[in-house]
């Protein structure tokens, strides 16, 4: 198998692109580094395409390795033929490869292996040949009776078992049958007990395999695992028997009836149960893959939410009995003050709570509130709204997802970061920081705990972790990290920076003071030349004398960047002040291809350098719509059908999207209510963090369910 050719075709690339990407991966380069700083080599492939390429390369290499093992095994058994070798080499999936190898794989004890041990293979071969001029089977069987085969019937039964396994091991039959079941079979679900709870809709449920949605597969799998449902595949046995008969019935000989019996036994006992497992596993794998992709996409969008910068923030972690924990953090996230208030039941110390909050606002010049969305969130939001009205100083607030906050607060990391605070106060700090800079704060939490997926606990955890870790890495590197303020957890997500190196960077900072240049990180213990190459461009040093240290320009391109500044007569101070319009004019007058050649770099690198110089410290998140901040509050009882509201998309799933409309309970926009045109998935239109206009179409206060639509109602 020519892996390079296959990848070139699958990804619609030019051969040089494929060869270069494979070479870069094999040299140990990280995906963010390749995507950002090797655009000339890859043809500007982005990080998501490169990660898919990486996974596919690993799959194909694994398959090639399996092919070599299988060929060696068959060769060792002395059973290799040109036909077998060709079929192995041409196999395009691991499933196809397994089908081919099945007859040669060492088997545990089976009915067929027992019959073979009794010497009945020869009889099986004679019967399966179905020679029209042959003796009847019971006469053929006479030659195979001995101490272990007592009579003709024993011999024929043993031969039938061998034929049944031969039929089961036939790769062509399995392939045809698998295809037919996938296209003509159905998933069938029945109740395993009377009270089905949330699985009531699946009480008597059936749907064609070829059209069943991934989220329904995951739902019925969970119902089956919990003992509420029975799940199987329905398929017309006559179709299956017909497929196998066409392959294995040769004529109407004296032996044909026995072969026909063997076909039925093989189908019922061996092939269909095996294919049923395969297809259910395949459906589950596809559903998991789709759910992980949605989870990863939502996580990417959540992490890339625009930060609310340069605002002193008061974080509120709501609670009833234990009170509402309060933390004030400055513009950089440094904790200025903490406390506990009791504005909600059972304490209801509203006046005292108001005095405390107003005092903190005035003392620290607080500009916004961040309110956690957990227990007592709505009551705390009402309280905060009243305080804001009484202060009348322009304060705004936002209800922030608490997902994962408790996990972080109780972690070793949080204890190291805030040894003087208890768990609940750490939570209030985290909530405030989430509003200021979602990426920097959420990177401290296991991505699975940040609440933007579905069925995440049912998915293969290693696969999910790898996908989400890749997303976090891509987000951190696309934004860049301040070398002098970043936590070890944030630094650890930078390309090429291991956990040990991240800790060493923080330690170096503590012992030697702030970094004054990128070059200085070469002095950090265990950060070698390769790590420097991978990470340097993603680290920012705003205090550096070299203005390029505060951009995404890689040190390897500094000479080219300085030449460009000189050609355009632009100084470092001009760059700091944003007076760089001369660069754009110069590039337009000379042309990117000519100038790139003159500077000894590629055109993509030239374009990136010009973009970075135009805006040092550029944060791509600033280009996105700002988060929706509020100053007033509503409750679910205030909602009326037909009401128009602005909201924030909190989660996008297979069947719709959940939207925060400021009433504590998110509303559901079903996929059918997103747009008037057909869409395959809600993510075709919506992403986490989108600010959308919705209309209320149903309210069930008792069940806390809100139905929304994005289709403007007719007047």
XYZ file of C-alpha atoms in Angstrom:
715
model
C 0.000 0.000 0.000
C 1.363 3.392 -0.997
C 0.414 5.457 2.060
C 1.617 8.733 0.573
C -0.495 8.240 -2.558
C -3.550 7.238 -0.515
C -3.298 10.319 1.734
C -2.754 12.555 -1.286
C -5.972 11.268 -2.841
C -8.038 11.256 0.358
C -7.103 14.822 1.355
C -7.051 16.182 -2.220
C -3.454 17.340 -1.803
C -0.505 17.672 -4.124
C 2.145 14.966 -3.637
C 4.688 17.496 -2.321
C 2.252 18.604 0.377
C 1.707 15.048 1.584
C 5.416 14.240 1.560
C 6.266 17.414 3.471
C 3.585 16.922 6.125
C 4.671 13.310 6.737
C 8.315 14.449 6.972
C 7.452 17.251 9.415
C 5.405 14.886 11.610
C 8.143 12.249 11.585
C 10.698 14.878 12.608
C 8.716 15.407 15.820
C 7.193 18.794 15.027
C 3.962 19.694 16.822
C 0.750 20.328 14.902
C 0.439 24.012 16.026
C 4.040 24.674 14.910
C 3.523 23.015 11.517
C 0.220 24.870 10.969
C 1.615 28.293 11.918
C 5.259 28.259 10.846
C 5.552 25.764 8.005
C 2.837 27.060 5.697
C 5.108 27.025 2.664
C 5.813 23.330 3.199
C 2.168 22.330 3.761
C 0.361 24.707 1.412
C -1.124 26.516 4.441
C -3.063 23.532 5.829
C -4.768 24.481 9.101
C -4.403 22.705 12.437
C -7.684 20.785 12.192
C -6.835 19.324 8.767
C -3.340 18.477 10.001
C -4.719 16.637 13.039
C -7.087 14.608 10.847
C -4.132 13.878 8.546
C -2.035 12.808 11.552
C -4.750 10.393 12.759
C -5.260 8.932 9.292
C -1.506 8.487 8.812
C -1.350 6.577 12.112
C -4.336 4.402 11.054
C -2.803 3.538 7.666
C 0.583 2.783 9.193
C -1.087 0.517 11.737
C -2.971 -1.240 8.953
C 0.256 -1.691 6.986
C 1.868 -3.212 10.064
C -1.110 -5.579 10.502
C -0.874 -6.614 6.838
C 2.780 -7.521 7.265
C 2.004 -9.560 10.405
C -0.879 -11.374 8.673
C 1.184 -12.171 5.581
C 3.996 -13.490 7.786
C 1.540 -15.633 9.776
C -0.061 -17.167 6.679
C 3.393 -17.733 5.149
C 4.528 -19.520 8.328
C 1.464 -21.788 8.115
C 2.481 -22.689 4.546
C -0.914 -21.584 3.213
C 0.083 -18.518 1.206
C -1.202 -18.177 -2.375
C -0.933 -15.314 -4.861
C -4.676 -14.713 -4.474
C -4.488 -14.449 -0.661
C -1.455 -12.165 -0.842
C -3.211 -9.857 -3.307
C -6.405 -9.697 -1.219
C -4.417 -8.788 1.912
C -2.440 -6.106 0.075
C -5.620 -4.626 -1.430
C -7.634 -4.551 1.823
C -8.685 -0.964 2.541
C -9.978 -1.292 6.126
C -8.989 -3.205 9.237
C -12.406 -4.956 9.171
C -11.755 -6.233 5.638
C -8.308 -7.371 6.740
C -9.794 -9.258 9.692
C -12.255 -11.026 7.373
C -9.417 -12.234 5.137
C -7.343 -13.444 8.087
C -10.254 -15.149 9.870
C -9.717 -18.653 8.308
C -6.011 -18.544 9.236
C -6.308 -17.125 12.734
C -5.561 -19.641 15.511
C -8.951 -20.509 17.004
C -10.080 -21.509 20.432
C -11.874 -24.856 20.735
C -14.954 -24.904 18.469
C -17.338 -27.540 17.202
C -15.457 -27.460 13.889
C -12.040 -27.807 15.520
C -13.287 -30.840 17.482
C -14.567 -32.403 14.236
C -11.263 -31.683 12.481
C -9.393 -33.350 15.333
C -11.506 -36.461 14.682
C -10.300 -36.496 11.072
C -13.507 -35.293 9.427
C -12.015 -32.495 7.254
C -11.836 -34.839 4.256
C -15.529 -35.737 4.535
C -16.434 -32.058 4.874
C -14.482 -31.269 1.691
C -16.223 -34.060 -0.227
C -19.695 -32.950 0.898
C -18.993 -29.217 0.276
C -17.743 -30.057 -3.265
C -21.324 -31.161 -4.072
C -20.144 -33.420 -6.891
C -23.302 -34.457 -8.700
C -21.773 -37.866 -9.525
C -20.526 -38.496 -6.019
C -21.832 -41.156 -3.640
C -24.557 -40.051 -1.207
C -23.166 -38.468 2.000
C -24.129 -41.409 4.256
C -22.024 -43.736 2.058
C -19.089 -41.286 2.027
C -19.305 -41.129 5.809
C -18.699 -44.887 6.187
C -14.990 -44.349 5.484
C -14.694 -41.953 8.473
C -16.145 -44.105 11.251
C -13.646 -45.059 14.002
C -13.290 -45.026 17.798
C -14.101 -41.301 18.084
C -16.750 -41.231 15.331
C -19.210 -43.927 16.300
C -21.687 -43.832 13.419
C -22.633 -42.205 10.106
C -24.719 -39.469 11.758
C -21.780 -38.428 13.997
C -19.567 -38.182 10.911
C -22.076 -36.093 8.943
C -22.777 -33.816 11.945
C -19.034 -33.198 12.378
C -18.588 -32.500 8.658
C -21.543 -30.067 8.786
C -19.871 -28.198 11.659
C -16.672 -27.876 9.624
C -18.599 -26.610 6.572
C -20.511 -24.109 8.742
C -17.205 -22.656 9.992
C -15.784 -22.591 6.428
C -18.819 -20.581 5.335
C -18.477 -18.278 8.350
C -14.802 -17.696 7.517
C -15.524 -16.776 3.892
C -14.550 -13.093 3.520
C -16.695 -12.515 0.399
C -19.856 -13.793 2.078
C -19.289 -11.723 5.207
C -18.651 -8.603 3.145
C -21.862 -9.048 1.103
C -23.937 -9.902 4.154
C -22.551 -6.984 6.180
C -23.385 -4.608 3.321
C -26.923 -5.991 3.037
C -27.591 -5.769 6.792
C -26.348 -2.167 6.882
C -28.627 -1.189 4.021
C -31.700 -3.317 4.774
C -31.554 -3.974 8.504
C -33.071 -1.972 11.363
C -32.172 -1.149 14.935
C -34.936 -2.624 17.091
C -35.521 -1.562 20.695
C -37.990 -3.014 23.219
C -38.619 -2.421 26.914
C -36.717 -4.547 29.414
C -38.911 -3.386 32.320
C -42.165 -1.532 32.904
C -40.974 1.866 34.126
C -38.619 3.224 31.464
C -38.249 6.744 32.872
C -36.334 8.921 30.396
C -36.283 6.038 27.896
C -40.082 5.922 27.468
C -39.828 7.131 23.858
C -37.828 3.972 23.025
C -40.458 1.563 24.410
C -41.252 0.171 20.958
C -38.741 1.748 18.623
C -37.326 0.726 15.272
C -35.347 2.642 12.674
C -33.342 1.661 9.553
C -29.638 1.290 10.292
C -28.698 3.495 7.355
C -30.616 6.499 8.732
C -30.382 6.197 12.522
C -28.887 9.298 14.186
C -25.777 8.992 16.324
C -27.361 10.525 19.432
C -30.132 7.884 19.336
C -27.529 5.105 19.147
C -25.815 6.521 22.232
C -29.175 6.891 24.001
C -30.314 3.295 23.411
C -26.840 1.992 24.284
C -27.051 3.757 27.626
C -30.620 2.473 28.169
C -29.432 -1.065 27.434
C -26.437 -0.705 29.774
C -28.701 0.558 32.574
C -31.096 -2.373 32.095
C -34.083 -0.418 30.771
C -33.923 -1.508 27.106
C -33.223 -4.512 24.913
C -31.495 -3.649 21.639
C -31.013 -5.856 18.581
C -30.736 -5.743 14.813
C -33.689 -6.884 12.717
C -32.839 -8.369 9.333
C -34.752 -10.671 6.988
C -33.145 -14.081 7.433
C -34.329 -15.149 3.969
C -32.204 -12.408 2.385
C -29.184 -13.548 4.380
C -29.721 -17.196 3.482
C -30.156 -16.267 -0.172
C -26.822 -14.380 -0.213
C -24.965 -17.334 1.320
C -26.771 -19.917 -0.814
C -25.792 -18.106 -4.010
C -22.173 -18.312 -2.901
C -22.072 -21.866 -1.559
C -24.820 -23.964 -3.228
C -23.319 -25.291 -6.464
C -26.006 -27.635 -7.773
C -28.659 -30.099 -6.702
C -26.345 -32.958 -5.755
C -26.921 -35.604 -3.050
C -24.806 -33.461 -0.676
C -26.609 -30.148 -1.270
C -29.150 -30.547 1.547
C -26.348 -30.974 4.087
C -24.568 -27.867 2.732
C -27.880 -25.984 2.928
C -28.257 -27.071 6.583
C -24.676 -25.951 7.212
C -25.465 -22.554 5.666
C -28.445 -22.065 7.989
C -26.421 -23.167 11.016
C -23.527 -20.919 10.015
C -25.825 -17.926 9.484
C -27.792 -18.386 12.727
C -25.030 -19.510 15.079
C -21.884 -17.877 13.691
C -22.219 -15.179 11.051
C -25.262 -13.084 11.982
C -24.421 -12.756 15.717
C -20.901 -11.737 14.707
C -22.087 -9.213 12.104
C -24.704 -7.879 14.513
C -21.931 -7.170 17.052
C -19.725 -5.646 14.357
C -22.461 -3.343 13.055
C -23.536 -2.241 16.518
C -19.902 -1.558 17.367
C -19.518 0.284 14.076
C -22.635 2.390 14.753
C -21.384 3.133 18.258
C -17.925 4.059 16.950
C -19.455 6.391 14.363
C -21.780 7.920 16.981
C -18.869 8.389 19.374
C -16.761 9.943 16.638
C -19.564 12.352 15.744
C -20.280 13.216 19.392
C -16.581 13.761 20.087
C -16.356 16.026 17.021
C -19.321 18.082 18.283
C -17.858 18.174 21.791
C -14.490 19.278 20.401
C -16.093 21.948 18.239
C -18.117 23.306 21.174
C -15.033 23.246 23.395
C -13.030 25.165 20.793
C -15.743 27.822 20.557
C -16.109 28.058 24.338
C -12.367 28.442 24.879
C -12.168 31.071 22.158
C -14.890 33.240 23.716
C -13.755 36.877 23.739
C -12.207 37.920 27.058
C -13.676 40.889 28.893
C -10.399 42.702 29.406
C -9.218 45.432 31.747
C -12.215 45.280 34.099
C -12.073 44.739 37.853
C -14.489 41.879 38.446
C -16.485 40.617 41.407
C -17.157 36.884 41.285
C -20.185 35.397 43.062
C -20.380 31.658 43.757
C -24.043 31.236 44.831
C -25.243 28.968 47.626
C -28.113 28.596 50.091
C -27.076 27.255 53.490
C -23.328 27.921 53.147
C -23.852 31.395 51.707
C -22.645 33.084 48.543
C -18.871 33.259 48.248
C -17.431 36.533 46.934
C -14.061 37.312 45.334
C -12.816 40.546 43.740
C -10.015 40.240 41.172
C -8.139 43.006 39.371
C -7.664 43.394 35.609
C -4.944 40.724 35.604
C -6.914 38.210 37.710
C -5.041 38.963 40.935
C -7.243 38.457 44.014
C -7.953 41.754 45.829
C -10.599 40.714 48.352
C -12.859 37.840 49.406
C -15.871 37.292 51.627
C -19.155 35.462 52.214
C -22.675 36.919 52.074
C -26.097 35.400 52.863
C -28.650 37.180 50.631
C -30.905 34.157 49.930
C -32.822 31.556 51.980
C -32.490 30.219 54.590
C -30.525 33.179 56.015
C -32.017 36.093 53.995
C -29.486 38.629 55.302
C -30.177 40.855 52.288
C -29.371 44.256 53.790
C -26.084 43.058 55.272
C -25.153 41.434 51.941
C -25.909 44.637 50.048
C -23.703 46.654 52.405
C -20.796 44.241 51.898
C -21.091 44.205 48.097
C -21.463 47.995 47.837
C -18.432 48.418 50.083
C -16.349 46.092 47.893
C -17.503 47.862 44.711
C -16.493 51.275 46.061
C -13.261 50.074 47.643
C -11.952 48.374 44.500
C -13.834 50.267 41.773
C -15.535 47.054 40.587
C -16.832 47.295 37.003
C -18.652 43.979 36.480
C -20.080 40.963 38.298
C -19.627 37.318 37.296
C -22.327 35.058 38.775
C -22.025 31.264 38.821
C -24.968 29.378 37.309
C -25.229 26.634 39.960
C -27.410 26.254 43.059
C -29.167 29.509 44.106
C -27.923 31.240 40.960
C -31.264 32.814 40.040
C -31.879 34.241 43.518
C -28.315 35.588 43.590
C -28.833 37.123 40.159
C -31.972 38.903 41.398
C -30.022 40.177 44.403
C -27.092 41.358 42.226
C -29.476 43.129 39.846
C -31.015 45.050 42.767
C -27.548 46.084 44.007
C -26.589 47.269 40.510
C -29.762 49.398 40.296
C -29.122 50.943 43.717
C -25.470 51.696 42.897
C -26.424 53.146 39.487
C -22.805 53.341 38.344
C -22.864 51.402 35.078
C -21.973 47.958 36.464
C -23.012 45.019 34.260
C -23.073 41.315 34.988
C -23.007 37.948 33.297
C -24.088 34.521 34.505
C -21.066 32.274 33.971
C -21.058 28.486 33.616
C -19.729 26.818 36.753
C -19.039 23.554 34.917
C -15.853 22.077 36.319
C -15.355 24.865 38.889
C -15.803 22.499 41.839
C -13.363 20.032 40.252
C -10.771 22.808 39.918
C -11.421 24.250 43.400
C -10.747 20.922 45.091
C -7.702 20.136 42.938
C -4.064 20.090 43.969
C -3.485 22.884 41.454
C -6.024 25.208 43.130
C -4.554 24.402 46.549
C -1.104 25.401 45.262
C -2.469 28.558 43.629
C -4.583 29.660 46.645
C -3.303 27.875 49.760
C -4.866 30.529 51.991
C -8.422 30.103 50.608
C -10.943 27.354 51.236
C -12.499 25.435 48.330
C -15.591 27.658 47.985
C -13.602 30.913 47.789
C -11.360 29.435 45.106
C -14.539 28.767 43.139
C -15.571 32.432 43.333
C -12.131 33.478 42.048
C -12.392 31.009 39.162
C -15.874 32.304 38.220
C -14.604 35.901 38.080
C -11.592 34.915 35.998
C -13.744 32.881 33.593
C -15.456 36.082 32.531
C -12.179 37.985 32.242
C -10.329 35.325 30.218
C -12.167 32.040 29.578
C -9.179 30.342 27.943
C -6.646 31.093 30.691
C -9.018 29.841 33.392
C -10.683 26.883 31.672
C -7.316 25.465 30.638
C -6.859 24.490 34.314
C -9.845 22.139 34.152
C -10.209 18.736 32.509
C -11.884 19.617 29.178
C -14.453 16.823 29.751
C -15.754 18.754 32.780
C -16.595 22.046 31.067
C -20.097 21.018 30.055
C -20.462 21.472 26.305
C -20.976 17.892 25.111
C -23.501 15.092 25.317
C -23.067 11.479 26.460
C -19.429 12.300 27.254
C -19.301 9.669 30.013
C -20.332 6.966 27.525
C -17.594 7.716 25.001
C -14.181 6.044 24.822
C -12.368 8.237 27.331
C -8.898 8.041 25.773
C -10.247 9.094 22.380
C -12.274 11.915 23.938
C -9.323 13.122 26.002
C -7.012 13.156 22.974
C -9.520 15.133 20.903
C -10.189 17.709 23.625
C -6.515 18.063 24.542
C -5.794 18.769 20.880
C -8.477 21.474 20.855
C -7.080 23.113 23.987
C -3.575 23.025 22.515
C -4.733 24.603 19.250
C -6.694 27.334 21.050
C -3.850 28.254 23.406
C -1.343 28.432 20.579
C -3.608 30.413 18.265
C -4.060 33.062 20.979
C -0.497 33.032 22.324
C 0.667 33.095 25.941
C 2.204 35.889 28.018
C 5.455 34.412 29.278
C 5.419 36.563 32.410
C 1.845 35.989 33.629
C 0.859 32.525 32.335
C 0.285 29.710 34.814
C 2.191 26.454 34.477
C -1.043 24.823 33.243
C -1.374 27.355 30.429
C 2.319 27.081 29.516
C 2.009 23.294 29.424
C -0.459 23.660 26.519
C 2.071 25.605 24.430
C 3.553 23.582 21.562
C 6.764 21.843 22.628
C 6.431 22.719 26.343
C 6.218 19.673 28.609
C 4.793 19.758 32.118
C 8.290 19.747 33.598
C 9.445 22.604 31.353
C 6.280 24.613 32.162
C 7.038 24.299 35.875
C 10.655 25.242 35.229
C 9.563 28.401 33.364
C 7.473 29.492 36.358
C 10.334 28.633 38.735
C 12.825 30.598 36.599
C 10.420 33.561 36.642
C 10.121 33.411 40.419
C 13.882 33.199 40.951
C 15.046 35.682 38.291
C 12.129 38.070 37.856
C 10.162 38.743 34.687
C 11.498 37.571 31.322
C 12.878 40.446 29.280
C 13.119 38.593 25.956
C 12.137 35.395 24.203
C 15.793 34.478 23.876
C 16.005 34.291 27.665
C 13.834 31.157 27.826
C 16.783 29.221 26.401
C 18.189 29.480 29.948
C 15.260 27.512 31.386
C 16.222 24.030 32.547
C 15.280 21.190 30.126
C 14.169 23.614 27.385
C 16.409 22.522 24.510
C 16.782 23.792 20.906
C 13.890 21.683 19.551
C 11.525 22.820 22.307
C 12.564 26.446 21.715
C 11.880 26.105 17.986
C 8.401 24.679 18.673
C 7.297 27.076 21.422
C 9.035 30.420 20.871
C 6.549 31.894 18.400
C 3.610 31.203 20.720
C 5.123 32.968 23.736
C 4.752 36.741 24.179
C 7.078 39.061 26.137
C 5.398 42.472 26.146
C 8.204 43.922 28.325
C 10.910 43.045 25.760
C 12.952 45.734 24.044
C 12.463 43.751 20.842
C 8.928 44.588 19.708
C 8.793 41.328 17.738
C 8.868 39.387 21.026
C 5.282 40.546 21.577
C 4.033 39.155 18.260
C 3.540 35.747 16.680
C 6.550 36.343 14.427
C 8.889 33.399 14.996
C 12.506 34.201 15.980
C 13.653 32.350 12.857
C 11.976 35.145 10.841
C 13.260 38.094 12.880
C 15.909 39.032 10.307
C 13.320 39.078 7.523
C 10.921 41.123 9.688
C 13.628 43.666 10.545
C 14.571 43.984 6.858
C 10.901 44.644 6.076
C 10.708 47.378 8.735
C 13.879 48.958 7.371
C 12.623 48.865 3.768
C 9.394 50.552 4.867
C 11.232 53.041 7.095
C 9.174 51.909 10.116
C 10.783 51.984 13.589
C 10.096 49.776 16.615
C 8.322 52.726 18.255
C 6.124 53.082 15.176
C 5.152 49.420 15.603
C 4.356 49.935 19.299
C 2.267 52.995 18.457
C 0.438 51.276 15.596
C 1.870 53.660 12.954
C 2.633 50.991 10.364
C 0.417 51.867 7.394
C 3.595 52.280 5.313
C 4.133 48.495 5.413
C 0.827 47.703 3.728
C 1.441 50.392 1.083
C 4.960 49.117 0.407
C 3.845 45.480 0.027
C 1.055 46.532 -2.353
C 3.457 48.585 -4.455
C 6.187 45.940 -4.677
C 4.014 42.802 -4.644
C 4.125 39.931 -2.150
C 5.928 37.477 -4.444
C 8.742 39.904 -5.306
C 9.145 41.095 -1.716
C 9.064 37.570 -0.274
C 11.849 36.567 -2.661
C 13.827 39.662 -1.681
C 13.467 38.842 2.036
C 14.219 35.150 1.555
C 10.887 33.912 2.956
C 7.668 32.461 1.569
C 4.617 34.555 0.725
C 2.462 33.101 3.560
C 5.186 33.984 6.073
C 5.451 37.519 4.678
C 1.682 38.000 4.964
C 1.733 36.700 8.569
C 4.668 38.945 9.537
C 2.917 42.028 8.129
C -0.293 41.146 9.993
C 1.557 40.655 13.285
C 3.609 43.849 12.988
C 0.404 45.778 12.355
C -0.932 44.742 15.773
C 1.593 43.587 18.418
C -0.013 41.502 21.160
C -2.911 40.786 18.792
C -5.569 38.515 20.306
C -7.714 36.797 17.634
C -10.556 36.536 20.166
C -10.948 40.328 20.153
C -12.274 40.113 16.601
C -15.298 38.074 17.745
C -18.589 39.573 19.039
C -18.345 40.601 22.698
C -20.222 38.501 25.279
C -23.753 39.572 26.209
C -23.624 41.430 29.554
C -26.819 42.254 31.450
C -27.919 44.767 34.069
C -31.450 43.436 34.770
C -32.924 40.020 35.474
C -35.923 37.900 34.493
C -37.360 34.668 35.863
C -39.018 31.779 34.043
C -42.402 33.064 35.273
C -41.768 36.339 33.396
C -41.635 34.536 30.052
C -44.586 34.693 27.688
C -45.092 32.808 24.432
C -44.110 35.081 21.546
C -41.639 37.116 23.648
C -38.499 38.198 21.754
C -35.212 37.868 23.678
C -31.498 38.045 22.980
C -29.500 35.092 24.285
C -26.146 33.321 24.205
C -25.686 29.835 22.749
C -24.307 27.661 25.562
C -24.240 24.195 23.982
C -24.757 22.804 20.480
C -25.863 19.165 20.278
C -27.168 16.808 17.584
C -30.835 17.733 17.991
C -30.583 21.464 18.683
C -28.939 24.124 20.810
C -29.352 25.366 24.369
C -29.557 29.144 24.696
C -29.041 31.226 27.844
C -31.789 33.889 27.804
C -31.088 35.237 31.276
C -33.663 33.250 33.273
C -31.270 30.730 34.879
C -32.781 27.857 32.869
C -31.441 27.550 29.318
C -34.046 27.217 26.562
C -33.894 24.626 23.771
C -33.977 25.596 20.114
C -34.776 22.310 18.362
C -32.958 21.766 15.054
C -36.290 22.253 13.257
C -36.602 25.729 14.827
C -33.153 27.057 13.888
C -33.773 28.053 10.277
C -36.277 27.651 7.468
C -33.747 25.872 5.265
C -32.625 22.239 5.664
C -29.527 21.713 7.803
C -27.784 18.427 8.623
C -26.601 19.559 12.043
C -27.208 22.586 14.299
C -23.478 23.387 14.116
C -23.990 24.236 10.433
C -25.614 27.448 11.678
C -24.743 27.934 15.359
C -21.687 27.856 17.557
C -21.108 28.172 21.303
C -20.985 31.840 22.294
C -23.151 33.130 19.433
C -25.479 35.978 20.419
C -28.868 35.145 18.877
C -32.391 36.535 18.798
C -34.995 33.970 19.816
C -38.737 33.866 20.406
C -40.421 31.866 23.187
C -42.716 29.138 21.829
C -43.393 27.151 25.032
C -42.839 27.431 28.787
C -43.242 24.635 31.332
C -42.273 26.226 34.663
C -42.935 23.029 36.648
C -40.515 20.952 34.537
C -38.244 23.971 33.914
C -38.462 23.560 30.160
C -38.352 26.445 27.723
C -38.945 26.016 23.991
C -37.433 28.622 21.688
C -37.352 29.353 17.989
C -35.000 31.388 15.840
C -37.622 31.690 13.111
C -39.233 35.105 13.394
C -42.978 34.616 13.973
C -45.328 36.080 11.383
C -46.944 39.302 12.582
